[in-house]
């Protein structure tokens, strides 16, 4: 069991209203995550009220939750921990309405001793979010409450502005947590530590030393029964605005005045304000062969399942440095990589054929998988006579520290932060609206989709987009096996 830092968890017991409690996200991530937080002692007390369209009672919801833990929990579920967790589960069918929800919350508060706070998690499609907010308002569940909103937050600037305005009629901005599970991952947070805690890297984190940056999130998965959702959203709205741009904000921000939510959010928003509007000519949209044959997909669909783009940040630190972003479905590999390419020396003293430059520039690479990895590649002399150079690497992997068991999964970390009122890893109304504003030209005049084969790296034109550079995937360097002799 992880060692719990003193005062890291919330100070008050929590009543969690989980709207969409029987859905896929709830079963895969939210219920297992809440079980771990509660059973590991991160929360001083917790009761969960499931709300959904399904006609269940409390025992039916407990059975569903137990099945979810059996199928998706990444840690062992002990009988004693499950019994205590199950005692704190309740369920309200949506058709039972406001009185039943209000009564269930009152019952939970009494069981926790009356000093609890509320966390409302809206695990619902975007078009159901405002009706869920109205339900909470009518049940008088706004005071002492925070609300977690799932992505996408709007589908363009107008819808985001409207959604924010209607949401602010009920909840104040400091009560709202717009979740991006990418920012809950240890590697995303490690970018802040890597940059601002080390005198080696912060002085070179600018246009004078960095040639270009890639943020690359290919996926091998397809629609996974989400055709109706995906047809309305597409890869750009689903992944770029909500995930990749948020990672870009962490990577490109100026040093905050303090490691505090307000300071970090402000520096991220400065990056978003400095983003040059996306030019459709700098975008490649793709659709995997066979997408239009999927159940629920329009036979003439123009929805992109792949997107790659070049964007720029118009400020002193990053002027002239291109940022290349790529993501797609049904691709050759599934990875989550930030790759920072450093400028090459202006002149080489090494002879032709020595190997210098043959394998591209030096790179600093962050692997955004849950088990954090960082690699720094560089040229070094090959042993033996003469001057032959090979690419070498310095590597860090979380599993080598023996602390892998300390890692909270992304949703666990973000739920815990919301319970604590910590907005560091969440986006603001201003930030999301600015990103939609920078996307307007692309959304108004998107380039045509180009077909690509399933299991490939996307349309061929993606290589022209990044030229004269090259995409870094698949990951070029093997990670050391700490159990291998001589490693």
CSV table of C-alpha atoms in Angstrom, one decimal:
chain,number,residue,atom,x,y,z
A,1,UNK,CA,0.0,0.0,0.0
A,2,UNK,CA,1.3,3.5,-0.9
A,3,UNK,CA,2.8,5.6,1.9
A,4,UNK,CA,0.3,8.5,2.2
A,5,UNK,CA,1.9,12.0,2.6
A,6,UNK,CA,0.7,13.9,5.6
A,7,UNK,CA,-2.2,16.2,4.8
A,8,UNK,CA,-2.2,15.2,1.1
A,9,UNK,CA,-5.8,14.1,1.0
A,10,UNK,CA,-8.9,16.2,1.6
A,11,UNK,CA,-9.6,17.4,5.2
A,12,UNK,CA,-13.3,16.5,5.1
A,13,UNK,CA,-15.3,13.4,4.3
A,14,UNK,CA,-16.6,13.3,0.8
A,15,UNK,CA,-20.1,12.5,-0.7
A,16,UNK,CA,-19.5,11.6,-4.4
A,17,UNK,CA,-22.5,12.0,-6.7
A,18,UNK,CA,-21.5,9.9,-9.7
A,19,UNK,CA,-23.8,10.8,-12.6
A,20,UNK,CA,-23.4,8.2,-15.4
A,21,UNK,CA,-22.4,5.6,-12.8
A,22,UNK,CA,-23.2,2.6,-14.9
A,23,UNK,CA,-21.2,3.8,-18.0
A,24,UNK,CA,-17.9,2.6,-19.4
A,25,UNK,CA,-15.7,5.3,-17.9
A,26,UNK,CA,-17.3,4.7,-14.5
A,27,UNK,CA,-16.7,0.9,-14.6
A,28,UNK,CA,-13.2,1.1,-16.1
A,29,UNK,CA,-11.7,4.0,-14.1
A,30,UNK,CA,-13.9,5.9,-11.7
A,31,UNK,CA,-15.2,3.1,-9.4
A,32,UNK,CA,-11.8,1.3,-9.2
A,33,UNK,CA,-10.1,4.6,-8.6
A,34,UNK,CA,-12.5,5.7,-5.9
A,35,UNK,CA,-12.2,2.2,-4.3
A,36,UNK,CA,-8.4,2.6,-4.1
A,37,UNK,CA,-8.5,6.2,-2.7
A,38,UNK,CA,-11.0,5.1,-0.1
A,39,UNK,CA,-9.4,1.8,0.9
A,40,UNK,CA,-5.8,3.3,0.9
A,41,UNK,CA,-6.9,6.0,3.4
A,42,UNK,CA,-6.5,9.0,1.1
A,43,UNK,CA,-10.0,10.1,2.0
A,44,UNK,CA,-11.1,10.5,5.6
A,45,UNK,CA,-14.6,9.2,4.7
A,46,UNK,CA,-16.4,8.5,1.5
A,47,UNK,CA,-19.9,7.6,0.3
A,48,UNK,CA,-20.8,7.3,-3.3
A,49,UNK,CA,-24.3,7.8,-4.9
A,50,UNK,CA,-24.6,6.4,-8.4
A,51,UNK,CA,-27.0,8.1,-10.7
A,52,UNK,CA,-27.9,6.8,-14.1
A,53,UNK,CA,-30.7,5.9,-16.5
A,54,UNK,CA,-30.5,2.2,-15.6
A,55,UNK,CA,-33.2,0.8,-13.3
A,56,UNK,CA,-31.1,-0.5,-10.4
A,57,UNK,CA,-31.3,-0.5,-6.6
A,58,UNK,CA,-28.4,-0.1,-4.2
A,59,UNK,CA,-27.7,-3.8,-4.2
A,60,UNK,CA,-27.7,-3.9,-8.0
A,61,UNK,CA,-25.2,-1.0,-8.1
A,62,UNK,CA,-23.0,-2.8,-5.6
A,63,UNK,CA,-23.0,-5.9,-7.8
A,64,UNK,CA,-22.0,-3.7,-10.8
A,65,UNK,CA,-19.3,-2.0,-8.8
A,66,UNK,CA,-17.9,-5.4,-7.7
A,67,UNK,CA,-17.8,-6.7,-11.2
A,68,UNK,CA,-16.0,-3.5,-12.3
A,69,UNK,CA,-13.3,-4.0,-9.7
A,70,UNK,CA,-12.9,-7.6,-10.6
A,71,UNK,CA,-12.5,-6.7,-14.3
A,72,UNK,CA,-10.6,-3.4,-14.3
A,73,UNK,CA,-8.9,-2.8,-10.9
A,74,UNK,CA,-5.2,-2.8,-11.2
A,75,UNK,CA,-4.6,-3.6,-7.5
A,76,UNK,CA,-5.8,-6.5,-5.4
A,77,UNK,CA,-9.3,-6.0,-3.9
A,78,UNK,CA,-9.3,-7.4,-0.4
A,79,UNK,CA,-12.6,-8.6,1.1
A,80,UNK,CA,-12.4,-6.3,4.1
A,81,UNK,CA,-11.8,-3.3,2.0
A,82,UNK,CA,-14.6,-4.2,-0.4
A,83,UNK,CA,-17.1,-4.7,2.4
A,84,UNK,CA,-16.4,-1.3,3.8
A,85,UNK,CA,-16.5,0.3,0.4
A,86,UNK,CA,-19.8,-1.5,-0.6
A,87,UNK,CA,-21.4,-0.2,2.6
A,88,UNK,CA,-20.9,3.3,1.3
A,89,UNK,CA,-22.5,2.7,-2.1
A,90,UNK,CA,-26.1,3.9,-2.9
A,91,UNK,CA,-28.0,4.4,-6.1
A,92,UNK,CA,-30.7,6.7,-7.5
A,93,UNK,CA,-32.3,5.9,-10.9
A,94,UNK,CA,-32.5,9.1,-12.9
A,95,UNK,CA,-36.2,8.9,-13.3
A,96,UNK,CA,-36.6,9.0,-9.5
A,97,UNK,CA,-35.8,12.7,-9.8
A,98,UNK,CA,-34.8,15.4,-7.4
A,99,UNK,CA,-36.4,14.2,-4.2
A,100,UNK,CA,-34.7,10.8,-4.3
A,101,UNK,CA,-31.3,12.3,-5.0
A,102,UNK,CA,-31.7,14.9,-2.3
A,103,UNK,CA,-32.7,12.2,0.2
A,104,UNK,CA,-29.8,9.9,-0.7
A,105,UNK,CA,-27.3,12.8,-0.2
A,106,UNK,CA,-28.8,13.7,3.1
A,107,UNK,CA,-28.6,10.1,4.2
A,108,UNK,CA,-24.9,9.9,3.2
A,109,UNK,CA,-24.1,13.1,5.0
A,110,UNK,CA,-25.6,11.9,8.2
A,111,UNK,CA,-23.6,8.6,7.9
A,112,UNK,CA,-20.4,10.7,7.6
A,113,UNK,CA,-21.1,12.9,10.6
A,114,UNK,CA,-22.4,16.1,8.9
A,115,UNK,CA,-19.1,17.8,8.0
A,116,UNK,CA,-18.7,16.4,4.5
A,117,UNK,CA,-18.2,18.1,1.2
A,118,UNK,CA,-19.7,17.1,-2.2
A,119,UNK,CA,-17.9,16.0,-5.4
A,120,UNK,CA,-20.2,15.7,-8.4
A,121,UNK,CA,-18.6,13.8,-11.3
A,122,UNK,CA,-20.4,14.2,-14.6
A,123,UNK,CA,-19.5,11.0,-16.5
A,124,UNK,CA,-22.0,11.8,-19.2
A,125,UNK,CA,-21.9,12.8,-22.9
A,126,UNK,CA,-21.5,16.6,-23.6
A,127,UNK,CA,-25.1,17.0,-24.6
A,128,UNK,CA,-26.2,15.7,-21.2
A,129,UNK,CA,-24.0,17.9,-19.1
A,130,UNK,CA,-26.3,20.8,-18.6
A,131,UNK,CA,-29.3,18.7,-17.7
A,132,UNK,CA,-27.1,17.0,-15.0
A,133,UNK,CA,-26.1,20.5,-13.7
A,134,UNK,CA,-29.8,21.5,-13.5
A,135,UNK,CA,-30.5,18.3,-11.6
A,136,UNK,CA,-27.8,19.2,-9.0
A,137,UNK,CA,-29.1,22.7,-8.7
A,138,UNK,CA,-32.7,21.6,-8.2
A,139,UNK,CA,-31.6,19.2,-5.5
A,140,UNK,CA,-29.8,22.1,-3.7
A,141,UNK,CA,-26.4,20.4,-4.0
A,142,UNK,CA,-24.3,23.4,-5.0
A,143,UNK,CA,-23.0,24.6,-1.7
A,144,UNK,CA,-19.9,22.9,-0.3
A,145,UNK,CA,-19.5,21.2,-3.7
A,146,UNK,CA,-17.1,20.8,-6.6
A,147,UNK,CA,-18.1,19.5,-10.0
A,148,UNK,CA,-15.9,17.5,-12.4
A,149,UNK,CA,-16.7,18.0,-16.1
A,150,UNK,CA,-15.6,15.5,-18.7
A,151,UNK,CA,-14.2,16.5,-22.1
A,152,UNK,CA,-14.8,17.8,-24.7
A,153,UNK,CA,-15.8,21.1,-23.1
A,154,UNK,CA,-17.7,22.5,-26.1
A,155,UNK,CA,-17.1,21.7,-29.7
A,156,UNK,CA,-16.2,25.3,-30.9
A,157,UNK,CA,-15.8,28.8,-29.5
A,158,UNK,CA,-19.5,29.6,-29.4
A,159,UNK,CA,-20.5,26.4,-27.7
A,160,UNK,CA,-17.7,26.7,-25.1
A,161,UNK,CA,-18.7,30.3,-24.3
A,162,UNK,CA,-22.3,29.3,-24.0
A,163,UNK,CA,-21.5,26.2,-21.8
A,164,UNK,CA,-19.3,28.3,-19.5
A,165,UNK,CA,-22.0,31.0,-19.1
A,166,UNK,CA,-24.7,28.5,-18.3
A,167,UNK,CA,-22.5,26.6,-15.9
A,168,UNK,CA,-21.5,29.8,-14.1
A,169,UNK,CA,-25.2,30.4,-13.5
A,170,UNK,CA,-25.0,27.5,-11.0
A,171,UNK,CA,-21.4,26.9,-10.0
A,172,UNK,CA,-18.6,29.5,-9.5
A,173,UNK,CA,-15.4,29.0,-11.5
A,174,UNK,CA,-13.5,27.8,-8.5
A,175,UNK,CA,-16.0,25.0,-8.0
A,176,UNK,CA,-15.5,23.7,-11.6
A,177,UNK,CA,-12.9,21.1,-12.5
A,178,UNK,CA,-12.6,20.4,-16.3
A,179,UNK,CA,-10.7,17.1,-16.3
A,180,UNK,CA,-8.0,16.1,-18.7
A,181,UNK,CA,-6.6,12.7,-17.6
A,182,UNK,CA,-3.4,13.3,-19.5
A,183,UNK,CA,-2.4,15.9,-17.0
A,184,UNK,CA,-3.1,13.5,-14.1
A,185,UNK,CA,-0.3,11.2,-15.3
A,186,UNK,CA,3.0,11.3,-13.4
A,187,UNK,CA,5.1,12.0,-16.5
A,188,UNK,CA,3.1,15.2,-17.3
A,189,UNK,CA,3.7,16.5,-13.8
A,190,UNK,CA,7.3,15.4,-14.1
A,191,UNK,CA,7.8,17.9,-16.9
A,192,UNK,CA,7.4,20.7,-14.3
A,193,UNK,CA,10.0,19.0,-12.0
A,194,UNK,CA,12.4,18.3,-14.9
A,195,UNK,CA,12.3,21.9,-16.1
A,196,UNK,CA,12.1,24.0,-13.0
A,197,UNK,CA,14.1,22.0,-10.5
A,198,UNK,CA,17.2,21.5,-12.6
A,199,UNK,CA,19.7,24.2,-13.5
A,200,UNK,CA,20.9,22.0,-16.4
A,201,UNK,CA,17.7,22.2,-18.5
A,202,UNK,CA,15.8,25.4,-17.8
A,203,UNK,CA,18.6,27.6,-19.4
A,204,UNK,CA,18.3,25.7,-22.7
A,205,UNK,CA,14.5,25.4,-22.8
A,206,UNK,CA,14.0,28.0,-25.5
A,207,UNK,CA,14.4,28.8,-29.3
A,208,UNK,CA,18.2,29.2,-29.0
A,209,UNK,CA,18.7,25.6,-28.2
A,210,UNK,CA,15.5,23.7,-29.2
A,211,UNK,CA,14.9,23.1,-32.9
A,212,UNK,CA,11.4,21.7,-32.8
A,213,UNK,CA,9.0,19.8,-30.5
A,214,UNK,CA,6.8,16.8,-31.2
A,215,UNK,CA,3.8,15.6,-29.2
A,216,UNK,CA,2.7,12.3,-30.5
A,217,UNK,CA,-0.2,10.1,-29.3
A,218,UNK,CA,-1.0,7.4,-31.8
A,219,UNK,CA,-3.5,4.8,-30.8
A,220,UNK,CA,-4.1,1.2,-32.0
A,221,UNK,CA,-7.7,1.3,-30.7
A,222,UNK,CA,-10.7,2.0,-32.9
A,223,UNK,CA,-14.1,3.5,-32.0
A,224,UNK,CA,-14.8,1.0,-29.1
A,225,UNK,CA,-18.6,1.4,-29.6
A,226,UNK,CA,-18.4,5.2,-29.6
A,227,UNK,CA,-19.4,5.8,-33.2
A,228,UNK,CA,-22.3,8.1,-32.4
A,229,UNK,CA,-20.1,10.3,-30.2
A,230,UNK,CA,-17.1,10.2,-32.5
A,231,UNK,CA,-19.0,11.1,-35.7
A,232,UNK,CA,-19.9,14.4,-34.0
A,233,UNK,CA,-16.5,15.1,-32.5
A,234,UNK,CA,-13.6,13.7,-34.5
A,235,UNK,CA,-9.9,13.4,-33.6
A,236,UNK,CA,-9.2,17.1,-33.3
A,237,UNK,CA,-11.9,17.9,-30.8
A,238,UNK,CA,-11.5,14.6,-29.0
A,239,UNK,CA,-7.8,14.7,-28.5
A,240,UNK,CA,-6.0,17.8,-29.6
A,241,UNK,CA,-7.9,20.6,-27.9
A,242,UNK,CA,-8.5,18.6,-24.7
A,243,UNK,CA,-5.3,16.7,-24.4
A,244,UNK,CA,-2.4,17.6,-26.7
A,245,UNK,CA,-2.7,21.3,-26.3
A,246,UNK,CA,-2.8,20.9,-22.5
A,247,UNK,CA,0.5,19.0,-22.6
A,248,UNK,CA,1.9,21.7,-24.9
A,249,UNK,CA,0.9,24.3,-22.3
A,250,UNK,CA,2.9,22.5,-19.6
A,251,UNK,CA,5.9,22.0,-21.8
A,252,UNK,CA,6.0,25.6,-23.1
A,253,UNK,CA,5.0,27.7,-20.1
A,254,UNK,CA,7.1,30.3,-18.4
A,255,UNK,CA,8.3,29.6,-14.8
A,256,UNK,CA,5.3,30.2,-12.5
A,257,UNK,CA,5.8,32.5,-9.5
A,258,UNK,CA,4.9,29.7,-7.1
A,259,UNK,CA,3.9,26.0,-7.3
A,260,UNK,CA,0.3,27.0,-6.8
A,261,UNK,CA,-2.8,26.4,-9.0
A,262,UNK,CA,-3.4,30.1,-9.8
A,263,UNK,CA,0.2,30.8,-10.9
A,264,UNK,CA,0.4,27.6,-13.0
A,265,UNK,CA,-2.9,28.2,-14.7
A,266,UNK,CA,-2.0,31.8,-15.5
A,267,UNK,CA,1.3,30.7,-17.2
A,268,UNK,CA,-0.5,28.0,-19.2
A,269,UNK,CA,-3.1,30.6,-20.3
A,270,UNK,CA,-0.3,32.9,-21.4
A,271,UNK,CA,0.9,30.1,-23.7
A,272,UNK,CA,-2.6,29.7,-25.1
A,273,UNK,CA,-2.9,33.4,-25.7
A,274,UNK,CA,0.4,33.4,-27.6
A,275,UNK,CA,-0.6,30.5,-29.9
A,276,UNK,CA,-0.8,31.5,-33.6
A,277,UNK,CA,-4.3,30.6,-35.0
A,278,UNK,CA,-4.1,27.1,-36.6
A,279,UNK,CA,-3.7,27.4,-40.4
A,280,UNK,CA,-5.6,24.7,-42.3
A,281,UNK,CA,-2.6,24.4,-44.7
A,282,UNK,CA,-0.5,23.2,-41.7
A,283,UNK,CA,-3.0,20.3,-40.9
A,284,UNK,CA,-3.3,16.8,-42.3
A,285,UNK,CA,-6.6,15.0,-41.6
A,286,UNK,CA,-7.0,11.3,-42.2
A,287,UNK,CA,-9.5,8.6,-41.9
A,288,UNK,CA,-8.6,4.9,-41.6
A,289,UNK,CA,-9.8,2.6,-44.4
A,290,UNK,CA,-13.0,0.8,-43.3
A,291,UNK,CA,-14.2,3.6,-40.9
A,292,UNK,CA,-17.2,4.3,-43.0
A,293,UNK,CA,-18.2,0.6,-42.7
A,294,UNK,CA,-18.4,0.8,-38.9
A,295,UNK,CA,-21.8,0.5,-37.3
A,296,UNK,CA,-23.3,4.0,-36.7
A,297,UNK,CA,-21.0,5.8,-39.1
A,298,UNK,CA,-22.3,7.8,-42.1
A,299,UNK,CA,-21.3,6.0,-45.3
A,300,UNK,CA,-20.1,9.4,-46.6
A,301,UNK,CA,-18.5,10.6,-43.3
A,302,UNK,CA,-15.9,13.3,-43.4
A,303,UNK,CA,-15.0,12.8,-39.8
A,304,UNK,CA,-11.2,12.5,-39.2
A,305,UNK,CA,-9.8,9.6,-37.2
A,306,UNK,CA,-6.3,11.0,-37.6
A,307,UNK,CA,-5.0,14.6,-37.2
A,308,UNK,CA,-1.5,16.0,-37.5
A,309,UNK,CA,-0.7,19.7,-37.3
A,310,UNK,CA,2.0,22.3,-37.0
A,311,UNK,CA,1.5,25.1,-34.6
A,312,UNK,CA,3.5,28.0,-33.3
A,313,UNK,CA,3.8,30.1,-30.1
A,314,UNK,CA,4.5,33.7,-30.8
A,315,UNK,CA,6.5,34.8,-27.8
A,316,UNK,CA,10.2,35.5,-27.1
A,317,UNK,CA,10.9,32.0,-25.8
A,318,UNK,CA,9.4,30.0,-28.7
A,319,UNK,CA,9.4,32.3,-31.7
A,320,UNK,CA,10.4,30.3,-34.8
A,321,UNK,CA,10.1,26.9,-33.1
A,322,UNK,CA,7.5,24.6,-34.7
A,323,UNK,CA,5.4,22.3,-32.5
A,324,UNK,CA,4.2,19.2,-34.3
A,325,UNK,CA,1.2,17.3,-32.9
A,326,UNK,CA,-0.1,14.0,-34.1
A,327,UNK,CA,-2.8,11.5,-33.0
A,328,UNK,CA,-5.0,8.9,-34.6
A,329,UNK,CA,-7.0,5.7,-34.4
A,330,UNK,CA,-6.0,2.3,-35.7
A,331,UNK,CA,-2.3,3.2,-36.1
A,332,UNK,CA,0.8,1.0,-36.0
A,333,UNK,CA,1.6,1.5,-32.4
A,334,UNK,CA,0.1,3.0,-29.2
A,335,UNK,CA,2.4,5.5,-27.5
A,336,UNK,CA,2.3,8.9,-25.8
A,337,UNK,CA,5.5,10.8,-26.4
A,338,UNK,CA,6.9,14.3,-26.1
A,339,UNK,CA,10.1,14.6,-28.1
A,340,UNK,CA,12.3,17.7,-27.9
A,341,UNK,CA,14.9,18.0,-30.7
A,342,UNK,CA,17.9,20.2,-29.9
A,343,UNK,CA,19.7,22.3,-32.5
A,344,UNK,CA,22.8,20.7,-34.0
A,345,UNK,CA,26.2,22.4,-33.6
A,346,UNK,CA,26.7,25.1,-36.2
A,347,UNK,CA,29.8,23.4,-37.6
A,348,UNK,CA,31.2,19.9,-37.4
A,349,UNK,CA,34.9,19.1,-36.9
A,350,UNK,CA,34.3,15.4,-37.4
A,351,UNK,CA,35.3,13.8,-40.8
A,352,UNK,CA,32.8,12.6,-43.4
A,353,UNK,CA,31.6,9.1,-42.6
A,354,UNK,CA,32.2,9.5,-38.8
A,355,UNK,CA,28.4,9.1,-38.2
A,356,UNK,CA,27.8,12.5,-36.7
A,357,UNK,CA,24.3,13.7,-37.6
A,358,UNK,CA,23.5,10.4,-39.3
A,359,UNK,CA,20.8,9.6,-36.7
A,360,UNK,CA,19.3,13.0,-36.4
A,361,UNK,CA,19.7,15.6,-33.7
A,362,UNK,CA,19.9,15.0,-29.9
A,363,UNK,CA,16.5,14.4,-28.4
A,364,UNK,CA,15.0,14.6,-24.9
A,365,UNK,CA,12.0,12.3,-24.8
A,366,UNK,CA,9.2,12.0,-22.3
A,367,UNK,CA,7.1,8.8,-22.4
A,368,UNK,CA,3.7,9.7,-21.0
A,369,UNK,CA,2.7,6.2,-20.0
A,370,UNK,CA,1.7,5.8,-16.4
A,371,UNK,CA,5.1,4.4,-15.5
A,372,UNK,CA,7.2,7.4,-16.3
A,373,UNK,CA,10.2,7.2,-18.6
A,374,UNK,CA,12.7,9.9,-19.8
A,375,UNK,CA,15.5,9.5,-22.3
A,376,UNK,CA,18.2,11.9,-23.4
A,377,UNK,CA,20.0,10.8,-26.6
A,378,UNK,CA,23.4,12.1,-27.7
A,379,UNK,CA,26.3,11.2,-29.9
A,380,UNK,CA,29.3,9.4,-28.3
A,381,UNK,CA,32.4,7.7,-29.6
A,382,UNK,CA,32.1,4.1,-30.6
A,383,UNK,CA,34.8,2.0,-28.8
A,384,UNK,CA,37.8,1.1,-31.0
A,385,UNK,CA,40.2,2.7,-33.3
A,386,UNK,CA,39.3,5.8,-35.3
A,387,UNK,CA,36.6,8.3,-34.7
A,388,UNK,CA,33.2,6.7,-35.3
A,389,UNK,CA,30.1,8.1,-33.5
A,390,UNK,CA,27.0,6.3,-32.4
A,391,UNK,CA,23.8,7.5,-30.7
A,392,UNK,CA,23.8,6.8,-27.0
A,393,UNK,CA,21.2,7.6,-24.3
A,394,UNK,CA,20.8,8.4,-20.7
A,395,UNK,CA,17.6,6.9,-19.4
A,396,UNK,CA,15.3,7.1,-16.4
A,397,UNK,CA,12.4,4.7,-15.8
A,398,UNK,CA,10.0,4.8,-12.9
A,399,UNK,CA,10.2,1.0,-12.4
A,400,UNK,CA,13.9,1.3,-11.6
A,401,UNK,CA,13.2,3.4,-8.5
A,402,UNK,CA,11.2,0.8,-6.7
A,403,UNK,CA,8.5,3.5,-6.3
A,404,UNK,CA,6.1,2.3,-9.0
A,405,UNK,CA,3.6,1.3,-6.3
A,406,UNK,CA,3.4,4.9,-5.1
A,407,UNK,CA,2.0,6.1,-8.5
A,408,UNK,CA,-1.6,7.1,-8.5
A,409,UNK,CA,-3.5,6.5,-11.7
A,410,UNK,CA,-4.4,9.6,-13.6
A,411,UNK,CA,-8.1,9.7,-12.6
A,412,UNK,CA,-7.3,8.9,-9.0
A,413,UNK,CA,-4.9,11.8,-8.8
A,414,UNK,CA,-7.3,14.2,-10.4
A,415,UNK,CA,-10.3,13.2,-8.3
A,416,UNK,CA,-8.2,13.6,-5.2
A,417,UNK,CA,-7.1,17.1,-6.4
A,418,UNK,CA,-10.7,18.1,-7.0
A,419,UNK,CA,-11.6,16.9,-3.5
A,420,UNK,CA,-8.7,19.1,-2.2
A,421,UNK,CA,-9.8,22.1,-4.3
A,422,UNK,CA,-6.5,22.1,-6.2
A,423,UNK,CA,-6.9,23.4,-9.8
A,424,UNK,CA,-3.3,22.9,-10.9
A,425,UNK,CA,-4.0,20.1,-13.3
A,426,UNK,CA,-7.3,21.4,-14.6
A,427,UNK,CA,-8.0,23.9,-17.3
A,428,UNK,CA,-9.9,27.2,-16.9
A,429,UNK,CA,-12.8,28.8,-18.7
A,430,UNK,CA,-10.4,31.3,-20.2
A,431,UNK,CA,-8.0,28.7,-21.3
A,432,UNK,CA,-10.5,26.4,-23.1
A,433,UNK,CA,-12.2,29.3,-24.8
A,434,UNK,CA,-8.8,30.6,-26.1
A,435,UNK,CA,-8.0,27.2,-27.6
A,436,UNK,CA,-11.3,27.1,-29.4
A,437,UNK,CA,-10.6,30.6,-30.6
A,438,UNK,CA,-7.2,29.5,-32.0
A,439,UNK,CA,-9.0,26.6,-33.8
A,440,UNK,CA,-11.6,28.7,-35.6
A,441,UNK,CA,-9.9,28.8,-39.0
A,442,UNK,CA,-9.4,25.1,-39.0
A,443,UNK,CA,-12.9,24.3,-37.9
A,444,UNK,CA,-14.4,26.6,-40.5
A,445,UNK,CA,-12.3,25.3,-43.4
A,446,UNK,CA,-10.8,21.9,-42.6
A,447,UNK,CA,-8.7,20.2,-45.3
A,448,UNK,CA,-10.1,17.1,-46.8
A,449,UNK,CA,-9.6,13.8,-45.1
A,450,UNK,CA,-7.1,11.4,-46.6
A,451,UNK,CA,-7.4,7.6,-46.3
A,452,UNK,CA,-4.8,5.6,-44.5
A,453,UNK,CA,-4.3,1.9,-44.0
A,454,UNK,CA,-5.2,0.4,-40.6
A,455,UNK,CA,-1.9,-0.4,-38.7
A,456,UNK,CA,0.0,2.4,-40.5
A,457,UNK,CA,1.4,5.7,-39.4
A,458,UNK,CA,-1.3,7.8,-41.1
A,459,UNK,CA,-1.6,9.5,-44.5
A,460,UNK,CA,1.7,9.8,-46.4
A,461,UNK,CA,1.3,13.6,-46.6
A,462,UNK,CA,2.1,13.7,-42.8
A,463,UNK,CA,5.8,13.3,-43.7
A,464,UNK,CA,5.6,16.5,-45.8
A,465,UNK,CA,4.1,18.3,-42.9
A,466,UNK,CA,7.1,17.6,-40.6
A,467,UNK,CA,9.8,17.8,-43.3
A,468,UNK,CA,12.8,18.4,-43.3
A,469,UNK,CA,12.4,16.7,-39.9
A,470,UNK,CA,11.1,13.2,-39.3
A,471,UNK,CA,8.5,11.8,-36.9
A,472,UNK,CA,10.2,10.1,-33.9
A,473,UNK,CA,7.9,7.1,-33.6
A,474,UNK,CA,8.2,4.2,-33.2
A,475,UNK,CA,10.4,4.9,-30.2
A,476,UNK,CA,13.9,4.5,-31.4
A,477,UNK,CA,15.8,3.4,-28.3
A,478,UNK,CA,15.3,0.2,-26.3
A,479,UNK,CA,14.8,0.7,-22.6
A,480,UNK,CA,17.2,-1.0,-20.3
A,481,UNK,CA,16.1,-4.2,-18.6
A,482,UNK,CA,17.2,-3.7,-14.9
A,483,UNK,CA,17.2,-7.5,-14.4
A,484,UNK,CA,19.4,-8.2,-17.4
A,485,UNK,CA,23.0,-9.1,-16.6
A,486,UNK,CA,25.4,-6.2,-17.2
A,487,UNK,CA,22.6,-3.6,-17.6
